[in-house]
Structures are given as C-alpha cells and as structure tokens.
PDB file of C-alpha atoms in Angstrom:
ATOM      1  CA  MET Z  20     282.062 -48.072 313.420  1.00 92.00           C
ATOM      2  CA  LYS Z  21     280.024 -48.426 316.166  1.00 93.00           C
ATOM      3  CA  GLU Z  22     277.933 -46.060 314.527  1.00 94.00           C
ATOM      4  CA  LYS Z  23     277.666 -48.228 311.517  1.00 95.00           C
ATOM      5  CA  ILE Z  24     277.184 -51.333 313.140  1.00 96.00           C
ATOM      6  CA  LEU Z  25     274.163 -49.959 314.855  1.00 96.00           C
ATOM      7  CA  ILE Z  26     272.388 -48.457 311.717  1.00 94.00           C
ATOM      8  CA  LYS Z  27     273.365 -51.610 309.479  1.00 95.00           C
ATOM      9  CA  ALA Z  28     271.744 -54.152 312.117  1.00 96.00           C
ATOM     10  CA  THR Z  29     269.106 -51.796 312.984  1.00 93.00           C
ATOM     11  CA  ASP Z  30     268.085 -51.894 309.075  1.00 91.00           C
ATOM     12  CA  LEU Z  31     268.188 -55.990 309.249  1.00 92.00           C
ATOM     13  CA  PHE Z  32     265.838 -56.132 312.079  1.00 92.00           C
ATOM     14  CA  LEU Z  33     263.432 -54.004 310.901  1.00 87.00           C
ATOM     15  CA  ASN Z  34     263.738 -56.081 306.957  1.00 86.00           C
ATOM     16  CA  LEU Z  35     264.109 -59.042 308.424  1.00 87.00           C
ATOM     17  CA  GLY Z  36     262.809 -59.388 311.760  1.00 86.00           C
ATOM     18  CA  PHE Z  37     265.388 -59.550 315.199  1.00 91.00           C
ATOM     19  CA  LYS Z  38     265.376 -63.184 315.770  1.00 90.00           C
ATOM     20  CA  SER Z  39     265.911 -63.792 312.094  1.00 89.00           C
ATOM     21  CA  VAL Z  40     268.956 -62.053 311.836  1.00 93.00           C
ATOM     22  CA  THR Z  41     272.413 -62.992 313.052  1.00 94.00           C
ATOM     23  CA  MET Z  42     275.811 -62.007 313.933  1.00 96.00           C
ATOM     24  CA  ASP Z  43     277.057 -64.253 311.613  1.00 96.00           C
ATOM     25  CA  ASP Z  44     274.769 -62.348 309.046  1.00 96.00           C
ATOM     26  CA  LEU Z  45     275.302 -58.476 310.116  1.00 96.00           C
ATOM     27  CA  ALA Z  46     279.281 -59.720 309.847  1.00 96.00           C
ATOM     28  CA  GLN Z  47     278.887 -60.810 306.365  1.00 96.00           C
ATOM     29  CA  ALA Z  48     276.653 -58.244 305.224  1.00 95.00           C
ATOM     30  CA  MET Z  49     279.124 -55.630 307.003  1.00 95.00           C
ATOM     31  CA  GLY Z  50     282.193 -57.370 305.475  1.00 95.00           C
ATOM     32  CA  ILE Z  51     283.171 -57.513 308.846  1.00 95.00           C
ATOM     33  CA  SER Z  52     284.406 -60.182 311.752  1.00 94.00           C
ATOM     34  CA  LYS Z  53     281.885 -60.912 314.772  1.00 94.00           C
ATOM     35  CA  LYS Z  54     284.958 -60.019 316.569  1.00 94.00           C
ATOM     36  CA  THR Z  55     284.631 -56.496 315.575  1.00 95.00           C
ATOM     37  CA  ILE Z  56     281.113 -56.270 316.188  1.00 96.00           C
ATOM     38  CA  TYR Z  57     281.412 -58.180 319.971  1.00 96.00           C
ATOM     39  CA  SER Z  58     284.199 -55.340 320.205  1.00 96.00           C
ATOM     40  CA  HIS Z  59     281.186 -52.741 320.348  1.00 96.00           C
ATOM     41  CA  PHE Z  60     278.148 -54.735 321.838  1.00 96.00           C
ATOM     42  CA  GLU Z  61     279.011 -57.424 324.211  1.00 95.00           C
ATOM     43  CA  ASN Z  62     276.167 -59.642 322.946  1.00 96.00           C
ATOM     44  CA  LYS Z  63     273.117 -60.102 320.562  1.00 96.00           C
ATOM     45  CA  THR Z  64     270.707 -58.663 323.142  1.00 96.00           C
ATOM     46  CA  LYS Z  65     272.704 -55.393 323.963  1.00 97.00           C
ATOM     47  CA  LEU Z  66     273.196 -54.886 320.466  1.00 97.00           C
ATOM     48  CA  VAL Z  67     268.639 -55.187 319.719  1.00 97.00           C
ATOM     49  CA  GLU Z  68     268.495 -53.048 322.350  1.00 97.00           C
ATOM     50  CA  ALA Z  69     271.085 -49.989 321.609  1.00 97.00           C
ATOM     51  CA  CYS Z  70     269.081 -50.691 318.114  1.00 95.00           C
ATOM     52  CA  THR Z  71     265.340 -50.113 319.551  1.00 94.00           C
ATOM     53  CA  MET Z  72     267.042 -47.447 321.895  1.00 95.00           C
ATOM     54  CA  HIS Z  73     268.306 -45.918 318.193  1.00 93.00           C
ATOM     55  CA  VAL Z  74     264.864 -46.269 316.197  1.00 91.00           C
ATOM     56  CA  PHE Z  75     263.132 -44.786 319.696  1.00 93.00           C
ATOM     57  CA  ASP Z  76     265.438 -41.713 320.414  1.00 94.00           C
ATOM     58  CA  SER Z  77     265.306 -40.670 316.497  1.00 91.00           C
ATOM     59  CA  VAL Z  78     261.532 -40.597 315.534  1.00 92.00           C
ATOM     60  CA  SER Z  79     261.318 -38.845 319.313  1.00 94.00           C
ATOM     61  CA  CYS Z  80     263.523 -35.794 318.039  1.00 95.00           C
ATOM     62  CA  GLY Z  81     261.740 -36.111 314.918  1.00 94.00           C
ATOM     63  CA  ILE Z  82     258.467 -35.955 316.663  1.00 94.00           C
ATOM     64  CA  ASP Z  83     259.950 -33.125 319.012  1.00 93.00           C
ATOM     65  CA  GLU Z  84     260.630 -30.783 315.475  1.00 94.00           C
ATOM     66  CA  ILE Z  85     257.317 -31.735 314.033  1.00 95.00           C
ATOM     67  CA  CYS Z  86     255.665 -29.569 316.628  1.00 91.00           C
ATOM     68  CA  LEU Z  87     257.706 -26.998 316.719  1.00 91.00           C
ATOM     69  CA  LEU Z  88     256.430 -25.758 313.058  1.00 91.00           C
ATOM     70  CA  LYS Z  89     252.974 -24.957 314.650  1.00 88.00           C
ATOM     71  CA  LYS Z  90     250.994 -26.846 312.219  1.00 92.00           C
ATOM     72  CA  ASN Z  91     247.547 -27.551 312.232  1.00 94.00           C
ATOM     73  CA  PRO Z  92     246.644 -30.000 314.599  1.00 97.00           C
ATOM     74  CA  ILE Z  93     245.585 -32.951 312.066  1.00 97.00           C
ATOM     75  CA  GLU Z  94     248.357 -31.764 309.454  1.00 96.00           C
ATOM     76  CA  GLU Z  95     250.651 -32.101 312.775  1.00 96.00           C
ATOM     77  CA  LEU Z  96     249.491 -35.836 312.854  1.00 96.00           C
ATOM     78  CA  TYR Z  97     249.841 -36.303 309.295  1.00 95.00           C
ATOM     79  CA  GLU Z  98     253.699 -35.427 309.463  1.00 95.00           C
ATOM     80  CA  ILE Z  99     253.632 -37.477 312.307  1.00 94.00           C
ATOM     81  CA  LYS Z 100     252.630 -40.807 310.841  1.00 91.00           C
ATOM     82  CA  ARG Z 101     254.853 -39.893 307.375  1.00 91.00           C
ATOM     83  CA  LEU Z 102     257.845 -39.921 309.602  1.00 91.00           C
ATOM     84  CA  VAL Z 103     257.187 -42.797 310.990  1.00 87.00           C
ATOM     85  CA  MET Z 104     256.653 -44.734 307.928  1.00 84.00           C
ATOM     86  CA  GLU Z 105     260.137 -43.241 306.843  1.00 84.00           C
ATOM     87  CA  HIS Z 106     262.194 -44.452 309.490  1.00 77.00           C
ATOM     88  CA  LEU Z 107     260.938 -48.296 310.247  1.00 70.00           C
ATOM     89  CA  ASN Z 108     260.996 -48.981 306.364  1.00 59.00           C
ATOM     90  CA  GLU Z 109     257.175 -49.865 306.049  1.00 52.00           C
ATOM     91  CA  GLU Z 110     258.486 -52.844 308.096  1.00 55.00           C
ATOM     92  CA  LYS Z 111     258.598 -55.585 306.236  1.00 54.00           C
ATOM     93  CA  THR Z 112     257.889 -58.067 308.635  1.00 52.00           C
ATOM     94  CA  SER Z 113     256.510 -57.892 312.404  1.00 66.00           C
ATOM     95  CA  PRO Z 114     259.688 -56.335 313.957  1.00 77.00           C
ATOM     96  CA  GLN Z 115     258.054 -56.102 316.746  1.00 77.00           C
ATOM     97  CA  TYR Z 116     255.729 -58.903 317.576  1.00 81.00           C
ATOM     98  CA  GLN Z 117     259.880 -60.930 317.269  1.00 86.00           C
ATOM     99  CA  LEU Z 118     260.479 -58.573 320.071  1.00 90.00           C
ATOM    100  CA  GLN Z 119     257.908 -59.081 322.095  1.00 89.00           C
ATOM    101  CA  LYS Z 120     258.580 -62.513 321.912  1.00 90.00           C
ATOM    102  CA  TYR Z 121     261.794 -62.717 322.040  1.00 95.00           C
ATOM    103  CA  TYR Z 122     263.068 -59.518 324.207  1.00 96.00           C
ATOM    104  CA  PRO Z 123     260.395 -59.019 326.451  1.00 96.00           C
ATOM    105  CA  ARG Z 124     262.440 -56.599 328.792  1.00 97.00           C
ATOM    106  CA  ILE Z 125     263.150 -54.513 325.739  1.00 97.00           C
ATOM    107  CA  PHE Z 126     260.412 -54.869 324.824  1.00 95.00           C
ATOM    108  CA  ASN Z 127     258.368 -53.738 327.664  1.00 96.00           C
ATOM    109  CA  THR Z 128     260.901 -50.982 328.431  1.00 96.00           C
ATOM    110  CA  LEU Z 129     260.657 -49.488 324.934  1.00 94.00           C
ATOM    111  CA  ARG Z 130     256.895 -49.743 324.725  1.00 94.00           C
ATOM    112  CA  ASN Z 131     256.715 -47.517 328.113  1.00 96.00           C
ATOM    113  CA  LYS Z 132     259.517 -45.477 326.656  1.00 96.00           C
ATOM    114  CA  GLN Z 133     256.949 -44.994 323.551  1.00 93.00           C
ATOM    115  CA  PHE Z 134     253.618 -44.215 325.778  1.00 95.00           C
ATOM    116  CA  GLU Z 135     255.193 -41.377 327.679  1.00 95.00           C
ATOM    117  CA  MET Z 136     256.532 -39.812 324.775  1.00 94.00           C
ATOM    118  CA  MET Z 137     253.330 -40.277 322.554  1.00 94.00           C
ATOM    119  CA  HIS Z 138     250.600 -39.279 325.319  1.00 95.00           C
ATOM    120  CA  GLY Z 139     252.066 -36.455 325.891  1.00 94.00           C
ATOM    121  CA  CYS Z 140     252.285 -35.607 322.098  1.00 94.00           C
ATOM    122  CA  VAL Z 141     248.857 -36.557 321.785  1.00 96.00           C
ATOM    123  CA  ILE Z 142     246.880 -34.737 324.760  1.00 97.00           C
ATOM    124  CA  ASN Z 143     249.406 -31.707 323.731  1.00 96.00           C
ATOM    125  CA  ASN Z 144     248.044 -32.009 319.432  1.00 97.00           C
ATOM    126  CA  VAL Z 145     243.903 -32.293 321.231  1.00 98.00           C
ATOM    127  CA  LYS Z 146     244.013 -29.708 323.280  1.00 97.00           C
ATOM    128  CA  LYS Z 147     245.899 -27.402 320.326  1.00 97.00           C
ATOM    129  CA  GLY Z 148     242.824 -28.793 317.899  1.00 98.00           C
ATOM    130  CA  ILE Z 149     240.479 -27.956 320.218  1.00 98.00           C
ATOM    131  CA  ASP Z 150     241.823 -24.459 320.934  1.00 97.00           C
ATOM    132  CA  GLN Z 151     241.337 -23.819 316.856  1.00 97.00           C
ATOM    133  CA  GLY Z 152     237.522 -25.450 316.847  1.00 98.00           C
ATOM    134  CA  ILE Z 153     238.901 -28.179 314.812  1.00 98.00           C
ATOM    135  CA  TYR Z 154     238.481 -31.120 317.423  1.00 98.00           C
ATOM    136  CA  ARG Z 155     235.308 -31.158 319.123  1.00 98.00           C
ATOM    137  CA  GLY Z 156     235.200 -29.569 322.903  1.00 97.00           C
ATOM    138  CA  ASN Z 157     233.462 -31.886 324.489  1.00 97.00           C
ATOM    139  CA  LEU Z 158     236.342 -34.562 324.209  1.00 97.00           C
ATOM    140  CA  ASN Z 159     237.758 -36.516 327.523  1.00 98.00           C
ATOM    141  CA  ILE Z 160     241.571 -35.541 326.303  1.00 97.00           C
ATOM    142  CA  GLU Z 161     243.416 -38.433 328.506  1.00 97.00           C
ATOM    143  CA  PHE Z 162     240.573 -41.018 327.104  1.00 98.00           C
ATOM    144  CA  VAL Z 163     241.201 -39.786 323.799  1.00 97.00           C
ATOM    145  CA  ALA Z 164     245.504 -40.222 324.242  1.00 96.00           C
ATOM    146  CA  ARG Z 165     245.256 -43.138 325.849  1.00 97.00           C
ATOM    147  CA  ILE Z 166     242.668 -45.053 322.947  1.00 97.00           C
ATOM    148  CA  TYR Z 167     245.203 -43.560 320.497  1.00 96.00           C
ATOM    149  CA  PHE Z 168     248.004 -45.471 321.660  1.00 95.00           C
ATOM    150  CA  SER Z 169     245.886 -48.766 322.267  1.00 95.00           C
ATOM    151  CA  GLY Z 170     245.326 -48.996 318.676  1.00 94.00           C
ATOM    152  CA  VAL Z 171     248.570 -47.923 316.913  1.00 91.00           C
ATOM    153  CA  THR Z 172     250.103 -50.743 319.349  1.00 88.00           C
ATOM    154  CA  SER Z 173     247.382 -52.924 318.125  1.00 90.00           C
ATOM    155  CA  ILE Z 174     247.710 -52.521 314.761  1.00 89.00           C
ATOM    156  CA  LYS Z 175     251.226 -53.110 314.663  1.00 83.00           C
ATOM    157  CA  ASP Z 176     250.073 -57.046 315.731  1.00 83.00           C
ATOM    158  CA  SER Z 177     251.002 -59.227 312.926  1.00 80.00           C
ATOM    159  CA  ARG Z 178     248.361 -61.794 314.137  1.00 84.00           C
ATOM    160  CA  LEU Z 179     244.917 -59.090 314.413  1.00 90.00           C
ATOM    161  CA  PHE Z 180     246.037 -57.496 311.032  1.00 90.00           C
ATOM    162  CA  PRO Z 181     248.415 -59.849 308.866  1.00 87.00           C
ATOM    163  CA  VAL Z 182     250.303 -57.321 306.443  1.00 81.00           C
ATOM    164  CA  ALA Z 183     249.458 -59.579 303.761  1.00 87.00           C
ATOM    165  CA  LYS Z 184     246.492 -58.808 303.842  1.00 91.00           C
ATOM    166  CA  PHE Z 185     247.014 -55.671 305.756  1.00 90.00           C
ATOM    167  CA  PRO Z 186     249.865 -53.045 304.347  1.00 86.00           C
ATOM    168  CA  VAL Z 187     251.644 -50.792 306.666  1.00 83.00           C
ATOM    169  CA  ALA Z 188     251.331 -47.792 305.098  1.00 85.00           C
ATOM    170  CA  ASP Z 189     246.993 -48.223 304.707  1.00 89.00           C
ATOM    171  CA  LEU Z 190     246.758 -49.702 307.990  1.00 90.00           C
ATOM    172  CA  MET Z 191     248.375 -46.846 309.463  1.00 91.00           C
ATOM    173  CA  ASP Z 192     246.177 -44.482 306.654  1.00 92.00           C
ATOM    174  CA  ASN Z 193     243.055 -46.095 307.763  1.00 95.00           C
ATOM    175  CA  TYR Z 194     244.140 -46.136 311.763  1.00 96.00           C
ATOM    176  CA  LEU Z 195     244.623 -42.099 311.319  1.00 96.00           C
ATOM    177  CA  GLU Z 196     241.682 -41.058 309.426  1.00 97.00           C
ATOM    178  CA  TYR Z 197     239.954 -43.657 312.015  1.00 97.00           C
ATOM    179  CA  HIS Z 198     240.754 -41.734 314.573  1.00 97.00           C
ATOM    180  CA  LEU Z 199     240.649 -38.480 313.315  1.00 98.00           C
ATOM    181  CA  ARG Z 200     237.129 -38.672 312.311  1.00 97.00           C
ATOM    182  CA  GLY Z 201     235.379 -39.572 315.930  1.00 97.00           C
ATOM    183  CA  ILE Z 202     237.126 -36.275 317.701  1.00 98.00           C
ATOM    184  CA  VAL Z 203     236.904 -33.547 314.231  1.00 98.00           C
ATOM    185  CA  THR Z 204     234.071 -30.326 314.037  1.00 98.00           C
ATOM    186  CA  PRO Z 205     232.718 -29.678 310.692  1.00 98.00           C
ATOM    187  CA  LYS Z 206     235.673 -27.384 309.860  1.00 97.00           C
ATOM    188  CA  GLY Z 207     237.882 -29.648 311.184  1.00 98.00           C
ATOM    189  CA  ARG Z 208     236.298 -32.271 308.826  1.00 97.00           C
ATOM    190  CA  LYS Z 209     236.683 -30.006 305.997  1.00 97.00           C
ATOM    191  CA  ILE Z 210     240.701 -30.432 306.611  1.00 96.00           C
ATOM    192  CA  LEU Z 211     240.989 -33.566 306.707  1.00 97.00           C
ATOM    193  CA  ASN Z 212     238.596 -33.962 303.235  1.00 96.00           C
ATOM    194  CA  ASN Z 213     241.849 -31.894 302.295  1.00 96.00           C
ATOM    195  CA  ILE Z 214     244.902 -33.625 303.269  1.00 94.00           C
ATOM    196  CA  ILE Z 215     243.177 -36.854 301.931  1.00 92.00           C
ATOM    197  CA  ASN Z 216     242.001 -35.950 298.987  1.00 92.00           C
ATOM    198  CA  SER Z 217     245.511 -34.467 298.110  1.00 89.00           C
ATOM    199  CA  ASN Z 218     247.447 -37.377 299.525  1.00 78.00           C
ATOM    200  CA  GLN Z 219     245.068 -39.558 297.065  1.00 71.00           C
ATOM    201  CA  ASN Z 220     246.292 -37.686 293.754  1.00 61.00           C
TER     202      ASN Z 220
END
C-alpha cells in the first residue's frame, strides 16, 4: 500500500502542485482513509519528501541505464531529455516553484542531489563528445557542466518561463538545442541536425 500511495501522490503533486494537493484529496483519489495514509507517512511533509526522492531516484536510474548504452553523446542527451519528460508528465503546473516556496528544506536537498548527479553526467558527456570529435576540443568542461545545470534549473522557473507561453516540451527542446549548438563541431552539427529533423518528421 505504501508504494501505491507514493505513486498516486507523486502523480497528483506533479500535475496539481505540492501545495494544492491535500491529504484529503489523496485519500479521496485513492478511495482510502486518511488514517491509512498516515500509517505509512507521518505527515504531508514526509510524503512530499518521499515523492520527490522517488522521482529523483527513478530518473537517476534511468539516466544511468541510458549512459550504459554507449550512444553518441548528442543522442545520449536527447534520450535523457525524453526520459525526464516522461517522468515529469510534462509538469502541467509548476511543482518546482511550490516545492521551493512551501518546502524549502526538501527543495534544497533535492537541488543538491540533482547537481551532483547532473554535474558528473554532463562532464562525462562532454569528455566523450570531445574524444569523438563532435564537441569542440577547447571547451572549459567544468564551465559547460555548470552552465548546463544552471540553465536546466532556470527554465523550470515559471516566473521566468510561464507555461502558457513556453510549453515544457518545447522549452526543453529549445534549451537542449541551444546548449548543443554552442559546443558542437561541424561533425557534431550534422548529427544534431539529423536528430532535430527526424524528431520533426
């Protein structure tokens, strides 16, 4: 039952927002009593924390699996983007903003874990791209990794990029292309253009 509560709560939080969904809403959506929820999660904060870490762990495992496939680095980033979009259900609200505002401790813990995971992932990606001649050899790898993380987290800020103007899927596509065009060689640009053209067909 704990796993079922976790999955349903995660779905509701991502679609409606961490603040918006009450324990009553969750109980009603599952057809169970609040008492049942509280027998597994002490309070809503504990549930929010469990849900955010559940999503993080799922995405992290998925990214590890993608990296093991040994795709070229450009394809790898597009696969990771697709995985993230699947897990976040294209975020119909701004769960990150609500998490930051109402659960700052959980938000900061999550942000630190995201940085550690993404930092290592992007550094490996850039090194592979340079070795394969599809990323420029004169890149400051540490800078690229950090500016990529900074951008990915900034585009999730609905105050900067309102969802009504910037649908999440388009925003992620635009940002990834923006990132890659800044670091690819002519050889890499051909691969990138082929991926973009195939995605549009």
